[in-house]
Amino acid sequence: MRKKIAIFILIGWLLLIIGDRVDELRVYQGAQIAMYTIALASIVLLTGYSGQVSLGNGAMMAVGGYGAALTLNNLNT
């Protein structure tokens, strides 16, 4: 368990360092890949266990996207 936490912290730390050293396009592309990966993992988890797609999953993704857009607009000004 400690090894998994250490790996998670190391990856997060590396992403913070790399984020300052690459151009904005690559950061944007990486963020898009991460968002779609999380969305895909949630759909696979939801349909894999129950076999049904819930509308609540889409609603939570919409709320997360709205929050990300607000954060992006407020931090870039």
mmCIF file of N, CA and C in Angstrom:
data_model
loop_
_atom_site.group_PDB
_atom_site.id
_atom_site.type_symbol
_atom_site.label_atom_id
_atom_site.label_comp_id
_atom_site.label_asym_id
_atom_site.label_seq_id
_atom_site.Cartn_x
_atom_site.Cartn_y
_atom_site.Cartn_z
ATOM 1 N N MET A 1 0.819 -1.188 0.000
ATOM 2 C CA MET A 1 0.000 0.000 0.000
ATOM 3 C C MET A 1 0.869 1.260 0.000
ATOM 4 N N ARG A 2 1.922 1.229 0.790
ATOM 5 C CA ARG A 2 2.809 2.396 0.832
ATOM 6 C C ARG A 2 3.511 2.612 -0.501
ATOM 7 N N LYS A 3 3.807 1.523 -1.176
ATOM 8 C CA LYS A 3 4.472 1.628 -2.477
ATOM 9 C C LYS A 3 3.550 2.298 -3.489
ATOM 10 N N LYS A 4 2.267 1.960 -3.469
ATOM 11 C CA LYS A 4 1.309 2.574 -4.385
ATOM 12 C C LYS A 4 1.163 4.068 -4.110
ATOM 13 N N ILE A 5 1.116 4.431 -2.849
ATOM 14 C CA ILE A 5 1.009 5.850 -2.492
ATOM 15 C C ILE A 5 2.262 6.595 -2.920
ATOM 16 N N ALA A 6 3.421 5.989 -2.717
ATOM 17 C CA ALA A 6 4.674 6.628 -3.121
ATOM 18 C C ALA A 6 4.739 6.813 -4.633
ATOM 19 N N ILE A 7 4.283 5.822 -5.381
ATOM 20 C CA ILE A 7 4.274 5.937 -6.846
ATOM 21 C C ILE A 7 3.314 7.033 -7.281
ATOM 22 N N PHE A 8 2.145 7.101 -6.661
ATOM 23 C CA PHE A 8 1.163 8.136 -6.982
ATOM 24 C C PHE A 8 1.726 9.531 -6.714
ATOM 25 N N ILE A 9 2.372 9.712 -5.590
ATOM 26 C CA ILE A 9 2.971 11.008 -5.254
ATOM 27 C C ILE A 9 4.100 11.339 -6.218
ATOM 28 N N LEU A 10 4.909 10.362 -6.578
ATOM 29 C CA LEU A 10 6.010 10.584 -7.516
ATOM 30 C C LEU A 10 5.494 10.996 -8.891
ATOM 31 N N ILE A 11 4.458 10.334 -9.371
ATOM 32 C CA ILE A 11 3.892 10.692 -10.677
ATOM 33 C C ILE A 11 3.313 12.099 -10.640
ATOM 34 N N GLY A 12 2.607 12.444 -9.577
ATOM 35 C CA GLY A 12 2.071 13.798 -9.447
ATOM 36 C C GLY A 12 3.167 14.850 -9.407
ATOM 37 N N TRP A 13 4.226 14.560 -8.701
ATOM 38 C CA TRP A 13 5.348 15.494 -8.610
ATOM 39 C C TRP A 13 6.007 15.675 -9.978
ATOM 40 N N LEU A 14 6.190 14.573 -10.700
ATOM 41 C CA LEU A 14 6.782 14.653 -12.040
ATOM 42 C C LEU A 14 5.899 15.447 -12.995
ATOM 43 N N LEU A 15 4.585 15.258 -12.897
ATOM 44 C CA LEU A 15 3.681 16.019 -13.757
ATOM 45 C C LEU A 15 3.754 17.514 -13.463
ATOM 46 N N LEU A 16 3.907 17.872 -12.203
ATOM 47 C CA LEU A 16 4.044 19.290 -11.862
ATOM 48 C C LEU A 16 5.326 19.875 -12.443
ATOM 49 N N ILE A 17 6.405 19.125 -12.383
ATOM 50 C CA ILE A 17 7.678 19.604 -12.922
ATOM 51 C C ILE A 17 7.622 19.686 -14.443
ATOM 52 N N ILE A 18 7.081 18.658 -15.077
ATOM 53 C CA ILE A 18 7.015 18.639 -16.539
ATOM 54 C C ILE A 18 6.088 19.729 -17.055
ATOM 55 N N GLY A 19 5.035 20.042 -16.313
ATOM 56 C CA GLY A 19 4.081 21.061 -16.737
ATOM 57 C C GLY A 19 4.705 22.426 -16.951
ATOM 58 N N ASP A 20 5.754 22.733 -16.231
ATOM 59 C CA ASP A 20 6.423 24.024 -16.393
ATOM 60 C C ASP A 20 7.418 24.034 -17.542
ATOM 61 N N ARG A 21 7.826 22.875 -18.004
ATOM 62 C CA ARG A 21 8.891 22.800 -19.003
ATOM 63 C C ARG A 21 8.411 22.525 -20.428
ATOM 64 N N VAL A 22 7.121 22.291 -20.605
ATOM 65 C CA VAL A 22 6.595 22.046 -21.948
ATOM 66 C C VAL A 22 5.658 23.181 -22.337
ATOM 67 N N ASP A 23 5.385 23.289 -23.631
ATOM 68 C CA ASP A 23 4.526 24.377 -24.088
ATOM 69 C C ASP A 23 3.061 24.106 -23.723
ATOM 70 N N GLU A 24 2.241 25.149 -23.863
ATOM 71 C CA GLU A 24 0.853 25.069 -23.428
ATOM 72 C C GLU A 24 0.043 24.057 -24.226
ATOM 73 N N LEU A 25 0.379 23.858 -25.482
ATOM 74 C CA LEU A 25 -0.352 22.895 -26.300
ATOM 75 C C LEU A 25 -0.205 21.487 -25.739
ATOM 76 N N ARG A 26 1.009 21.113 -25.350
ATOM 77 C CA ARG A 26 1.232 19.767 -24.812
ATOM 78 C C ARG A 26 0.533 19.590 -23.462
ATOM 79 N N VAL A 27 0.510 20.638 -22.647
ATOM 80 C CA VAL A 27 -0.197 20.563 -21.372
ATOM 81 C C VAL A 27 -1.691 20.380 -21.621
ATOM 82 N N TYR A 28 -2.229 21.122 -22.585
ATOM 83 C CA TYR A 28 -3.645 21.004 -22.941
ATOM 84 C C TYR A 28 -3.962 19.600 -23.448
ATOM 85 N N GLN A 29 -3.106 19.077 -24.307
ATOM 86 C CA GLN A 29 -3.334 17.734 -24.839
ATOM 87 C C GLN A 29 -3.261 16.682 -23.727
ATOM 88 N N GLY A 30 -2.335 16.841 -22.822
ATOM 89 C CA GLY A 30 -2.235 15.912 -21.698
ATOM 90 C C GLY A 30 -3.457 15.968 -20.795
ATOM 91 N N ALA A 31 -3.973 17.177 -20.574
ATOM 92 C CA ALA A 31 -5.179 17.322 -19.760
ATOM 93 C C ALA A 31 -6.380 16.683 -20.444
ATOM 94 N N GLN A 32 -6.480 16.843 -21.754
ATOM 95 C CA GLN A 32 -7.574 16.217 -22.500
ATOM 96 C C GLN A 32 -7.484 14.693 -22.412
ATOM 97 N N ILE A 33 -6.299 14.161 -22.563
ATOM 98 C CA ILE A 33 -6.111 12.708 -22.464
ATOM 99 C C ILE A 33 -6.494 12.218 -21.074
ATOM 100 N N ALA A 34 -6.087 12.955 -20.045
ATOM 101 C CA ALA A 34 -6.415 12.554 -18.677
ATOM 102 C C ALA A 34 -7.917 12.589 -18.434
ATOM 103 N N MET A 35 -8.591 13.625 -18.925
ATOM 104 C CA MET A 35 -10.039 13.719 -18.724
ATOM 105 C C MET A 35 -10.781 12.595 -19.430
ATOM 106 N N TYR A 36 -10.404 12.309 -20.666
ATOM 107 C CA TYR A 36 -11.078 11.233 -21.396
ATOM 108 C C TYR A 36 -10.764 9.866 -20.796
ATOM 109 N N THR A 37 -9.579 9.701 -20.250
ATOM 110 C CA THR A 37 -9.232 8.441 -19.599
ATOM 111 C C THR A 37 -10.083 8.222 -18.353
ATOM 112 N N ILE A 38 -10.262 9.268 -17.564
ATOM 113 C CA ILE A 38 -11.098 9.162 -16.368
ATOM 114 C C ILE A 38 -12.546 8.890 -16.751
ATOM 115 N N ALA A 39 -13.033 9.576 -17.786
ATOM 116 C CA ALA A 39 -14.410 9.349 -18.235
ATOM 117 C C ALA A 39 -14.594 7.917 -18.723
ATOM 118 N N LEU A 40 -13.647 7.420 -19.484
ATOM 119 C CA LEU A 40 -13.734 6.053 -19.994
ATOM 120 C C LEU A 40 -13.670 5.038 -18.856
ATOM 121 N N ALA A 41 -12.808 5.279 -17.894
ATOM 122 C CA ALA A 41 -12.707 4.360 -16.759
ATOM 123 C C ALA A 41 -14.006 4.333 -15.958
ATOM 124 N N SER A 42 -14.654 5.472 -15.812
ATOM 125 C CA SER A 42 -15.913 5.491 -15.066
ATOM 126 C C SER A 42 -17.014 4.763 -15.823
ATOM 127 N N ILE A 43 -17.055 4.908 -17.150
ATOM 128 C CA ILE A 43 -18.063 4.194 -17.942
ATOM 129 C C ILE A 43 -17.811 2.687 -17.884
ATOM 130 N N VAL A 44 -16.556 2.285 -17.991
ATOM 131 C CA VAL A 44 -16.228 0.855 -17.930
ATOM 132 C C VAL A 44 -16.586 0.290 -16.560
ATOM 133 N N LEU A 45 -16.284 1.030 -15.510
ATOM 134 C CA LEU A 45 -16.615 0.578 -14.163
ATOM 135 C C LEU A 45 -18.123 0.460 -13.993
ATOM 136 N N LEU A 46 -18.859 1.438 -14.479
ATOM 137 C CA LEU A 46 -20.309 1.442 -14.329
ATOM 138 C C LEU A 46 -20.964 0.326 -15.126
ATOM 139 N N THR A 47 -20.598 0.171 -16.367
ATOM 140 C CA THR A 47 -21.233 -0.857 -17.195
ATOM 141 C C THR A 47 -20.672 -2.243 -16.914
ATOM 142 N N GLY A 48 -19.481 -2.326 -16.413
ATOM 143 C CA GLY A 48 -18.895 -3.630 -16.126
ATOM 144 C C GLY A 48 -19.542 -4.319 -14.944
ATOM 145 N N TYR A 49 -19.909 -3.573 -13.930
ATOM 146 C CA TYR A 49 -20.507 -4.174 -12.747
ATOM 147 C C TYR A 49 -22.014 -4.333 -12.860
ATOM 148 N N SER A 50 -22.694 -3.370 -13.448
ATOM 149 C CA SER A 50 -24.151 -3.432 -13.485
ATOM 150 C C SER A 50 -24.712 -3.730 -14.866
ATOM 151 N N GLY A 51 -23.961 -3.467 -15.914
ATOM 152 C CA GLY A 51 -24.443 -3.698 -17.264
ATOM 153 C C GLY A 51 -25.370 -2.617 -17.768
ATOM 154 N N GLN A 52 -25.556 -1.559 -16.991
ATOM 155 C CA GLN A 52 -26.443 -0.472 -17.386
ATOM 156 C C GLN A 52 -25.688 0.841 -17.305
ATOM 157 N N VAL A 53 -26.078 1.762 -18.164
ATOM 158 C CA VAL A 53 -25.489 3.099 -18.128
ATOM 159 C C VAL A 53 -26.453 4.015 -17.396
ATOM 160 N N SER A 54 -25.963 4.715 -16.408
ATOM 161 C CA SER A 54 -26.786 5.621 -15.622
ATOM 162 C C SER A 54 -26.622 7.044 -16.132
ATOM 163 N N LEU A 55 -27.685 7.819 -16.068
ATOM 164 C CA LEU A 55 -27.600 9.225 -16.451
ATOM 165 C C LEU A 55 -26.848 10.048 -15.409
ATOM 166 N N GLY A 56 -26.750 9.530 -14.198
ATOM 167 C CA GLY A 56 -26.021 10.232 -13.151
ATOM 168 C C GLY A 56 -24.548 10.379 -13.481
ATOM 169 N N ASN A 57 -23.985 9.417 -14.186
ATOM 170 C CA ASN A 57 -22.583 9.487 -14.574
ATOM 171 C C ASN A 57 -22.344 10.669 -15.506
ATOM 172 N N GLY A 58 -23.220 10.846 -16.484
ATOM 173 C CA GLY A 58 -23.100 11.982 -17.398
ATOM 174 C C GLY A 58 -23.295 13.303 -16.685
ATOM 175 N N ALA A 59 -24.197 13.331 -15.715
ATOM 176 C CA ALA A 59 -24.437 14.560 -14.960
ATOM 177 C C ALA A 59 -23.209 14.939 -14.136
ATOM 178 N N MET A 60 -22.588 13.963 -13.517
ATOM 179 C CA MET A 60 -21.386 14.256 -12.735
ATOM 180 C C MET A 60 -20.231 14.700 -13.630
ATOM 181 N N MET A 61 -20.135 14.119 -14.825
ATOM 182 C CA MET A 61 -19.111 14.576 -15.771
ATOM 183 C C MET A 61 -19.372 16.011 -16.196
ATOM 184 N N ALA A 62 -20.645 16.363 -16.391
ATOM 185 C CA ALA A 62 -20.994 17.728 -16.781
ATOM 186 C C ALA A 62 -20.645 18.716 -15.673
ATOM 187 N N VAL A 63 -20.923 18.351 -14.444
ATOM 188 C CA VAL A 63 -20.583 19.224 -13.312
ATOM 189 C C VAL A 63 -19.068 19.388 -13.211
ATOM 190 N N GLY A 64 -18.335 18.309 -13.404
ATOM 191 C CA GLY A 64 -16.874 18.390 -13.376
ATOM 192 C C GLY A 64 -16.320 19.239 -14.505
ATOM 193 N N GLY A 65 -16.896 19.099 -15.695
ATOM 194 C CA GLY A 65 -16.469 19.918 -16.828
ATOM 195 C C GLY A 65 -16.763 21.386 -16.608
ATOM 196 N N TYR A 66 -17.931 21.679 -16.038
ATOM 197 C CA TYR A 66 -18.295 23.063 -15.745
ATOM 198 C C TYR A 66 -17.342 23.660 -14.715
ATOM 199 N N GLY A 67 -17.029 22.876 -13.687
ATOM 200 C CA GLY A 67 -16.081 23.348 -12.675
ATOM 201 C C GLY A 67 -14.692 23.561 -13.250
ATOM 202 N N ALA A 68 -14.270 22.672 -14.142
ATOM 203 C CA ALA A 68 -12.959 22.829 -14.779
ATOM 204 C C ALA A 68 -12.926 24.070 -15.657
ATOM 205 N N ALA A 69 -14.021 24.339 -16.374
ATOM 206 C CA ALA A 69 -14.077 25.531 -17.222
ATOM 207 C C ALA A 69 -14.040 26.802 -16.387
ATOM 208 N N LEU A 70 -14.776 26.830 -15.290
ATOM 209 C CA LEU A 70 -14.747 27.999 -14.410
ATOM 210 C C LEU A 70 -13.359 28.214 -13.819
ATOM 211 N N THR A 71 -12.730 27.136 -13.397
ATOM 212 C CA THR A 71 -11.385 27.240 -12.836
ATOM 213 C C THR A 71 -10.398 27.750 -13.872
ATOM 214 N N LEU A 72 -10.489 27.232 -15.081
ATOM 215 C CA LEU A 72 -9.587 27.658 -16.147
ATOM 216 C C LEU A 72 -9.779 29.133 -16.470
ATOM 217 N N ASN A 73 -11.026 29.576 -16.534
ATOM 218 C CA ASN A 73 -11.293 30.984 -16.828
ATOM 219 C C ASN A 73 -10.801 31.897 -15.716
ATOM 220 N N ASN A 74 -10.955 31.485 -14.474
ATOM 221 C CA ASN A 74 -10.558 32.337 -13.353
ATOM 222 C C ASN A 74 -9.053 32.343 -13.126
ATOM 223 N N LEU A 75 -8.367 31.258 -13.446
ATOM 224 C CA LEU A 75 -6.927 31.200 -13.215
ATOM 225 C C LEU A 75 -6.122 31.843 -14.338
ATOM 226 N N ASN A 76 -6.681 31.930 -15.533
ATOM 227 C CA ASN A 76 -5.938 32.476 -16.664
ATOM 228 C C ASN A 76 -6.045 33.989 -16.780
ATOM 229 N N THR A 77 -6.812 34.639 -15.920
ATOM 230 C CA THR A 77 -6.952 36.099 -16.032
ATOM 231 C C THR A 77 -5.964 36.822 -15.183
#
